[in-house]
mmCIF file of C-alpha atoms and ligand atoms in Angstrom:
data_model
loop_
_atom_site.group_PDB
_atom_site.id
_atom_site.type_symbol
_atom_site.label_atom_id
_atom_site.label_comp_id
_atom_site.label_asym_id
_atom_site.label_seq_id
_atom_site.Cartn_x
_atom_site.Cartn_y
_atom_site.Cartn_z
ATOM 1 C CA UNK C 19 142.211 -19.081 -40.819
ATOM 2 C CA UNK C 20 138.532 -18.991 -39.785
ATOM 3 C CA UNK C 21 137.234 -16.140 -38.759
ATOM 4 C CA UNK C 22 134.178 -15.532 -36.778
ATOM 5 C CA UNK C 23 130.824 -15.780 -39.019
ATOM 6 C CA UNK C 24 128.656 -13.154 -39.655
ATOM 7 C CA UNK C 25 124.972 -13.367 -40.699
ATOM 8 C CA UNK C 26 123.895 -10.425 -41.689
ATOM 9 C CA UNK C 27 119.881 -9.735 -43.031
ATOM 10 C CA UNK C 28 118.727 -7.213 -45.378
ATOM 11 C CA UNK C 29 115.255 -6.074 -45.479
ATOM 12 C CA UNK C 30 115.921 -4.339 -48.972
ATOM 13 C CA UNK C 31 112.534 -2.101 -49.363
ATOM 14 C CA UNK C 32 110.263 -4.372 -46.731
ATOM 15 C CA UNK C 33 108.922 -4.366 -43.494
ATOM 16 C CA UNK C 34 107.382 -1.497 -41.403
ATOM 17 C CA UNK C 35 106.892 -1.383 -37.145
ATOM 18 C CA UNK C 36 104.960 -4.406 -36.823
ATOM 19 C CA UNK C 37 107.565 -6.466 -38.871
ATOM 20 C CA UNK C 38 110.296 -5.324 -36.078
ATOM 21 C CA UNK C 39 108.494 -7.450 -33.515
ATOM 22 C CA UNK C 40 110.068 -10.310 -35.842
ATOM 23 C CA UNK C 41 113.685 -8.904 -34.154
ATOM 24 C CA UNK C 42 112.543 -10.217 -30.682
ATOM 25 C CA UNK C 43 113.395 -13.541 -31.480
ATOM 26 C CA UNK C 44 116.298 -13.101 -33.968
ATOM 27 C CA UNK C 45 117.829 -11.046 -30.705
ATOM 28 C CA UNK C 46 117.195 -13.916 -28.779
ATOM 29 C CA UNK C 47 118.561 -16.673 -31.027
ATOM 30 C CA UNK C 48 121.814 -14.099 -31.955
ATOM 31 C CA UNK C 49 122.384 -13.904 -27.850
ATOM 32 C CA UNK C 50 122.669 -17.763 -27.635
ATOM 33 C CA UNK C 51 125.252 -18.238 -30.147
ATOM 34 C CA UNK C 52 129.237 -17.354 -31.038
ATOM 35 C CA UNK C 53 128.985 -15.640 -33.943
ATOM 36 C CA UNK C 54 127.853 -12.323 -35.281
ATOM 37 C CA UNK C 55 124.191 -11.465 -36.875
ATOM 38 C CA UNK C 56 123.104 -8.025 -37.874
ATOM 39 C CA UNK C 57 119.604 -6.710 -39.360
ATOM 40 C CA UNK C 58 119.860 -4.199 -41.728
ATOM 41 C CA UNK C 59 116.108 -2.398 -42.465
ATOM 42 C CA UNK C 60 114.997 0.438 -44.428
ATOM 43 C CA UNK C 61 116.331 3.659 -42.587
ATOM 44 C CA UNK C 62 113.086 4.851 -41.184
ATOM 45 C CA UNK C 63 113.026 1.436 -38.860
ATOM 46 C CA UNK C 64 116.722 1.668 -38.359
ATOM 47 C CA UNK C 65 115.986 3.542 -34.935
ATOM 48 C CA UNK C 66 112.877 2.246 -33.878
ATOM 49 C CA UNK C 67 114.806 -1.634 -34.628
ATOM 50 C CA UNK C 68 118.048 -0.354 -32.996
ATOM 51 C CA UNK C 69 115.284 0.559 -29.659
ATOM 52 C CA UNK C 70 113.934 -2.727 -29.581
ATOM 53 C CA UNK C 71 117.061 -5.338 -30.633
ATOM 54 C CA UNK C 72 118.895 -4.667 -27.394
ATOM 55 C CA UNK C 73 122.295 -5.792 -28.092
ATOM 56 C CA UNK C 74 121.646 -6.810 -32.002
ATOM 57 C CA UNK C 75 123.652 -4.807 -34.107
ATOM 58 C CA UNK C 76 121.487 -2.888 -36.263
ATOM 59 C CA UNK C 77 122.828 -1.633 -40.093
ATOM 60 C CA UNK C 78 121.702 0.837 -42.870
ATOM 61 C CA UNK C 79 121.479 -0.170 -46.963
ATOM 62 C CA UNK C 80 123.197 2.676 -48.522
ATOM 63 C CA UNK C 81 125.049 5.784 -47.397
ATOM 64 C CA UNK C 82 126.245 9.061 -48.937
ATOM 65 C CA UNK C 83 129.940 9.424 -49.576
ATOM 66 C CA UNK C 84 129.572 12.829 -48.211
ATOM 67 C CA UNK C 85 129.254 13.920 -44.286
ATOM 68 C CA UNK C 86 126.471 16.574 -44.946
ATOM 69 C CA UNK C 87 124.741 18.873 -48.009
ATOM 70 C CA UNK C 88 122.847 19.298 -50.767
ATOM 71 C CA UNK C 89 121.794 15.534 -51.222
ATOM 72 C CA UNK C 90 118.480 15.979 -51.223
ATOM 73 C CA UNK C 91 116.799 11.855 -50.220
ATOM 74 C CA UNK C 92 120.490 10.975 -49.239
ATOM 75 C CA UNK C 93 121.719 9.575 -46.169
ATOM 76 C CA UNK C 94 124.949 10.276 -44.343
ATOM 77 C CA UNK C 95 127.093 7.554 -42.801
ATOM 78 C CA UNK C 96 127.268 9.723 -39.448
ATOM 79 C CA UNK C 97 123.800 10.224 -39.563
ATOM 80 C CA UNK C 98 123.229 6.442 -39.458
ATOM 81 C CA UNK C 99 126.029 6.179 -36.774
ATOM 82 C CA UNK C 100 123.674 8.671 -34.454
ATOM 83 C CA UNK C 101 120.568 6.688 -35.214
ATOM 84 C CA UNK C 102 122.519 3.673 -33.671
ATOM 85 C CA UNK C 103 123.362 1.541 -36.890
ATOM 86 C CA UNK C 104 126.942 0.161 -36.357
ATOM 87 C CA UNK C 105 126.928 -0.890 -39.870
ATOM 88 C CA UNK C 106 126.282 -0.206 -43.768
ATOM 89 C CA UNK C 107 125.448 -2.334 -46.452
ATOM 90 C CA UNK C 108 127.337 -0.337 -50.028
ATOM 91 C CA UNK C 109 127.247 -1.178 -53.271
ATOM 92 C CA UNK C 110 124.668 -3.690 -53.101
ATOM 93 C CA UNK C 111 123.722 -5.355 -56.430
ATOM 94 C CA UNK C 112 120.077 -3.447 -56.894
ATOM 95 C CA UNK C 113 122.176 -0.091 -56.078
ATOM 96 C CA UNK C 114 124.618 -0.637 -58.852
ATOM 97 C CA UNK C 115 121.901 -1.195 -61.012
ATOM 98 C CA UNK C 116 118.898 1.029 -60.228
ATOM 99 C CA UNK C 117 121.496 3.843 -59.309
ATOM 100 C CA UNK C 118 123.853 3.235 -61.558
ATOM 101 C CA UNK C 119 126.554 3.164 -58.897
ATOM 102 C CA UNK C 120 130.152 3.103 -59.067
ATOM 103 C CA UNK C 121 132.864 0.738 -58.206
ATOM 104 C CA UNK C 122 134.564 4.255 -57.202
ATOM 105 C CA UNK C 123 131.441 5.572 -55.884
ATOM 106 C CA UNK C 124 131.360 2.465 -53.745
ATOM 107 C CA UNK C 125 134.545 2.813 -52.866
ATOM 108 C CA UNK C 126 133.865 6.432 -51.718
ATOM 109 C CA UNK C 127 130.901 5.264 -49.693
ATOM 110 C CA UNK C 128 132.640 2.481 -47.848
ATOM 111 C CA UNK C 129 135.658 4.948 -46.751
ATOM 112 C CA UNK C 130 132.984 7.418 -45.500
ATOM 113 C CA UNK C 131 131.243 4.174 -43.504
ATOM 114 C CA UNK C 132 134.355 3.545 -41.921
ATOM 115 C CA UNK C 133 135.263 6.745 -41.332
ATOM 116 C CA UNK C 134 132.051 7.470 -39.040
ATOM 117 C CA UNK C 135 132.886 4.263 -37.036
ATOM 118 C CA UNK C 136 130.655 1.720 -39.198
ATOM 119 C CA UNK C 137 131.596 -1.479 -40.664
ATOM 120 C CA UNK C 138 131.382 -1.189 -44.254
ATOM 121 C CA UNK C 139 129.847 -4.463 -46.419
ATOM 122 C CA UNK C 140 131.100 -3.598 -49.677
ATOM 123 C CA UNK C 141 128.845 -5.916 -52.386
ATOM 124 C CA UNK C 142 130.253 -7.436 -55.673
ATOM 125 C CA UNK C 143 128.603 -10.356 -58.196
ATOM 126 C CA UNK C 144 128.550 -11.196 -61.541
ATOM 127 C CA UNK C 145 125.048 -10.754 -63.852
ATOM 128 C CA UNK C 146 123.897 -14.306 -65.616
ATOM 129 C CA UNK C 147 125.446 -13.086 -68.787
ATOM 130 C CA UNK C 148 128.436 -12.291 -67.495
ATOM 131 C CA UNK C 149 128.909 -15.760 -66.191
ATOM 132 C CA UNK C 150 127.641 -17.592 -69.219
ATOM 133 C CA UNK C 151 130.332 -15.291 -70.885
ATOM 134 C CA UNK C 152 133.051 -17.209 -68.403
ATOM 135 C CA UNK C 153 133.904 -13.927 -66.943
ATOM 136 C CA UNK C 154 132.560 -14.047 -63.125
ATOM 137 C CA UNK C 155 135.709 -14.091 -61.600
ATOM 138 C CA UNK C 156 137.370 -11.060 -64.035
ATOM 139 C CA UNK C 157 133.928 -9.325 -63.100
ATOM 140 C CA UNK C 158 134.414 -9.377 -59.253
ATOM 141 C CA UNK C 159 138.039 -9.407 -59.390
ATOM 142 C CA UNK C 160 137.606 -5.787 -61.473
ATOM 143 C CA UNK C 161 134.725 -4.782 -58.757
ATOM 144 C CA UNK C 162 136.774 -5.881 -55.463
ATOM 145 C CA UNK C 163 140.278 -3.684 -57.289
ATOM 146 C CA UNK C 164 137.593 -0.690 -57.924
ATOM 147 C CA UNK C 165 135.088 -0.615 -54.729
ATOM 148 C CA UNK C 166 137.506 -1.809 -51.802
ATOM 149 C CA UNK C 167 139.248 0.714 -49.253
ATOM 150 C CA UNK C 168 142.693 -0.076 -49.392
ATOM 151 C CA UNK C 169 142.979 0.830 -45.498
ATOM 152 C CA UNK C 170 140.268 -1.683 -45.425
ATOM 153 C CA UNK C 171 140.419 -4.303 -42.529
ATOM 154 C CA UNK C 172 138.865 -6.813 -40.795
ATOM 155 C CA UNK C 173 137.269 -4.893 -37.735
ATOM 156 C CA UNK C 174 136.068 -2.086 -40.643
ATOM 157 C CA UNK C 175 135.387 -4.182 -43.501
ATOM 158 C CA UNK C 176 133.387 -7.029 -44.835
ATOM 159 C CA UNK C 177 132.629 -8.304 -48.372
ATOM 160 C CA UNK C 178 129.742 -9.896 -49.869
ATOM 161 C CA UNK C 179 129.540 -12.285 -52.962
ATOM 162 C CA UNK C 180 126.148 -12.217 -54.403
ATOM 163 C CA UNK C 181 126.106 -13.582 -57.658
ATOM 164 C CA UNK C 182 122.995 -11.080 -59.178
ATOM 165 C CA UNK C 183 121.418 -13.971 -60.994
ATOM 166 C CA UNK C 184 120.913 -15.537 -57.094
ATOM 167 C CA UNK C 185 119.937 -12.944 -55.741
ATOM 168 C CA UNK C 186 115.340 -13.757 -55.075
ATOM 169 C CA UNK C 187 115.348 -16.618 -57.810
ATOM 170 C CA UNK C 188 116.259 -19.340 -55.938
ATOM 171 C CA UNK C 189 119.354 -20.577 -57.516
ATOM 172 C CA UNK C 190 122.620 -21.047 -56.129
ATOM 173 C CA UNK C 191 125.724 -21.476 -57.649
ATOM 174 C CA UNK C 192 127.001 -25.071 -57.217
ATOM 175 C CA UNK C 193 129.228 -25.369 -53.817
ATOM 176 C CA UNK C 194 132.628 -25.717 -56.303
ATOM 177 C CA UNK C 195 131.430 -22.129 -57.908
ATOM 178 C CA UNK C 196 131.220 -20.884 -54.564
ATOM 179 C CA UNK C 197 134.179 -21.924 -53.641
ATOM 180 C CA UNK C 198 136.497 -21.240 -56.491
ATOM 181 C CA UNK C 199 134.707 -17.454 -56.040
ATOM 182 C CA UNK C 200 135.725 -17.070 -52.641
ATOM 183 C CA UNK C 201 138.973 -18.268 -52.633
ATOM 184 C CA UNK C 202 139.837 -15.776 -55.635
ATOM 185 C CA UNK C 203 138.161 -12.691 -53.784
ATOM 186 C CA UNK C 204 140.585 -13.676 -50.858
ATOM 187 C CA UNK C 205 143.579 -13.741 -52.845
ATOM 188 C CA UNK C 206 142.361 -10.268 -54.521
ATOM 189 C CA UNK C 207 141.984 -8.878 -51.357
ATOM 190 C CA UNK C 208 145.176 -9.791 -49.797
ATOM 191 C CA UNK C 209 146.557 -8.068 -53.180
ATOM 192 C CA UNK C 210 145.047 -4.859 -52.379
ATOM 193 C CA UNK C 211 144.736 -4.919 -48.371
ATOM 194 C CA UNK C 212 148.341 -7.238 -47.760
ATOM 195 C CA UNK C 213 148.143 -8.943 -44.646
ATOM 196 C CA UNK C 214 144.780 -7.354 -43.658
ATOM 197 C CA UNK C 215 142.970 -9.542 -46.642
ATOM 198 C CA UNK C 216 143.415 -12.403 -44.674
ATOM 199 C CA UNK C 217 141.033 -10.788 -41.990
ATOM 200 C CA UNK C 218 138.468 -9.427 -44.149
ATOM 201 C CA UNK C 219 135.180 -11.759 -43.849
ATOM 202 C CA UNK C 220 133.596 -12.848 -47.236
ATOM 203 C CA UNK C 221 129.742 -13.137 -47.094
ATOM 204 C CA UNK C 222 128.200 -15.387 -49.538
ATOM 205 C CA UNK C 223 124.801 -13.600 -50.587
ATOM 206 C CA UNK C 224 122.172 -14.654 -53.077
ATOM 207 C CA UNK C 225 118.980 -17.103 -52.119
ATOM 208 C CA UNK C 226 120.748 -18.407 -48.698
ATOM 209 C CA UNK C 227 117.415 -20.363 -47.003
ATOM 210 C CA UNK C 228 117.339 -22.584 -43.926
ATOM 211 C CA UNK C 229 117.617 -25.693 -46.384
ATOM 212 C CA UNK C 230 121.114 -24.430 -47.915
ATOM 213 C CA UNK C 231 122.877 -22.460 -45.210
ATOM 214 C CA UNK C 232 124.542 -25.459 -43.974
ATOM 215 C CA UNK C 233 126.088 -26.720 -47.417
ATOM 216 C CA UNK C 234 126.905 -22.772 -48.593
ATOM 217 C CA UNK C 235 128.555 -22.269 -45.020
ATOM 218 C CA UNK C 236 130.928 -24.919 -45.224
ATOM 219 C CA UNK C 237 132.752 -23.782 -47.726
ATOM 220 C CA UNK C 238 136.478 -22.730 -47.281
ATOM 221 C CA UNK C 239 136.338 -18.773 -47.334
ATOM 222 C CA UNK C 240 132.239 -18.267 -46.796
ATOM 223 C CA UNK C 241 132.541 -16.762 -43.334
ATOM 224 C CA UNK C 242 128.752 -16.279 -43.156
ATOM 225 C CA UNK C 243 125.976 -14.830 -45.204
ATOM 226 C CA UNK C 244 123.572 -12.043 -46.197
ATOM 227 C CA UNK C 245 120.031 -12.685 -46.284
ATOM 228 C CA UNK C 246 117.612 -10.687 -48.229
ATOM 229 C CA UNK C 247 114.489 -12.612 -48.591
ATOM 230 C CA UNK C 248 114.749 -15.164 -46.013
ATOM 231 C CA UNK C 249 115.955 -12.286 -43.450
ATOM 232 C CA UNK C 250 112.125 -10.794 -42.850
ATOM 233 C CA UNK C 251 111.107 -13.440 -40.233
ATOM 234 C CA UNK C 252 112.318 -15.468 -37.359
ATOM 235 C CA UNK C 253 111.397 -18.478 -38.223
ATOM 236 C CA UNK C 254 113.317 -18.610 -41.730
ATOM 237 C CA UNK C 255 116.378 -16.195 -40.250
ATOM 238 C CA UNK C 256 116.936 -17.988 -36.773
ATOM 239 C CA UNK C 257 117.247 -21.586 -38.677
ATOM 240 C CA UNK C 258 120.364 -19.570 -41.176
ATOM 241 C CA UNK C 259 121.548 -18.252 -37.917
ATOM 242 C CA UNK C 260 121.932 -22.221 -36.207
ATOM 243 C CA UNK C 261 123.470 -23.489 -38.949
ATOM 244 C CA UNK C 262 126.355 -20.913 -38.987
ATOM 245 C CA UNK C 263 127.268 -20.815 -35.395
ATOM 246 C CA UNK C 264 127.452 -25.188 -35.361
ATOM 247 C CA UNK C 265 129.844 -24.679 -38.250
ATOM 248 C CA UNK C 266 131.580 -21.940 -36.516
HETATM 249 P P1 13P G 315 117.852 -13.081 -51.297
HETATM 250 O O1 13P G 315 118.363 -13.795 -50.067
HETATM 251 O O2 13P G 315 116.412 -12.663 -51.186
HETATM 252 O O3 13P G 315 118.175 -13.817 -52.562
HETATM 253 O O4 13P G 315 118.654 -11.682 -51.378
HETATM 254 C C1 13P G 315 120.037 -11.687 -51.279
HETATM 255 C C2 13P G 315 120.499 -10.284 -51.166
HETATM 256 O O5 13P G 315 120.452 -9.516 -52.109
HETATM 257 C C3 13P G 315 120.981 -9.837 -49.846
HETATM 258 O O6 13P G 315 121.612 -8.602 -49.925
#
């Protein structure tokens, strides 16, 4: 089944006001196509961004698991709702790591996304040892069983594949890789979702440039993309953009 592609750009820890002007013409090119596209910045531009993209759908990086307390520097997903995001980024690769997140915590977060009306991107990827060691698909397979809502589906929920050693180096796994991923972390999720797995969009994340996005978004079960690097301008986004909505 294909399901509608989604391109979704994370600014990780970049940008500031005069990098939203950039939106104006990722709005425009994400008007003039059939598929979705989403910009997800640092929370401080998240309503500014969400003033100026019109109809773009604008997402957060992270939110608590918690509606409201003593979190001091935490973010709620309700509180991103009211600032206009429609989405969340969780469990991101750099999250896992630097905060030493969860697949439960993950978990957590993504149920609290969806509870406050957000689509929930739930992130999983192997490290470079871990694939040398021949076990990137146990690795995922263990982080999809852990992190994933079970009443997860595909209006709520989205997951992204970004292999850690891709992610701002440059490399890509080879197309077969990508594809032998994917079409595990669809079985897995129609394991733990049923039915519902077969809705779920599967992002393929990790150096995705306007010279690749064609080849990566070909392949059976990559239903679009998340963009760090390659996400902060027009001219390298809107090209990633083009090349999803002619594959469709
Ligand atoms: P790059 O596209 O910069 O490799 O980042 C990918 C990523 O981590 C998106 O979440």
């Amino acid at each position: 089944m294909a399901l509608r592609k989604l391109v979704a750009g994370n600014w990780k820890m970049n940008g500031n006001r005069a990098a939203l002007d950039e939106l104006d013409g990722i709005a425009a090119a994400a008007a003039s196509v059939d598929i979705d596209v989403a910009i997800c910045p640092p929370f401080t531009l998240i309503a500014p961004a969400v003033a100026k993209a019109g109809a773009l759908p604008i997402g957060g990086q992270d939110c608590h698991a918690s509606a409201k307390g003593a979190h001091t520097g935490c973010i709620s997903a309700a509180m991103l709702n009211e600032a206009g995001a429609t989405l969340v980024i969780v469990g991101h690769s750099e999250r896992r790591a630097d905060q030493h997140e969860t697949d439960a915590e993950v978990r957590a977060k993504a149920e609290a996304a969806i509870a406050a009306g957000l689509i929930a991107i739930v992130c999983v990827g192997e490290t470079e040892s871990e694939r040398d060691a021949g076990r990137a698909l146990a690795v995922v397979e263990g982080q999809l069983d852990g992190s994933i809502p079970p009443a997860g589906e595909g209006k709520t929920l989205v997951v992204a594949y970004e292999p850690v050693w891709a992610i701002g180096t440059g490399r890509t796994p080879s197309v077969a890789d990508v594809a032998e991923m994917h079409a595990a972390i669809r079985v897995r999720l129609t394991t733990i979702l049923g039915e519902r797995g077969a809705g779920v969009r599967i992002l393929y994340g990790g150096s995705v440039k306007p010279d690749n996005a064609a080849e990566l978004l070909s392949v059976p079960d990559v239903d679009g993309a998340l963009v760090g690097g390659a996400s902060l301008t027009a001219a390298l986004f809107v090209p990633i953009v083009e090349a999803a909505a002619a594959i469709g």
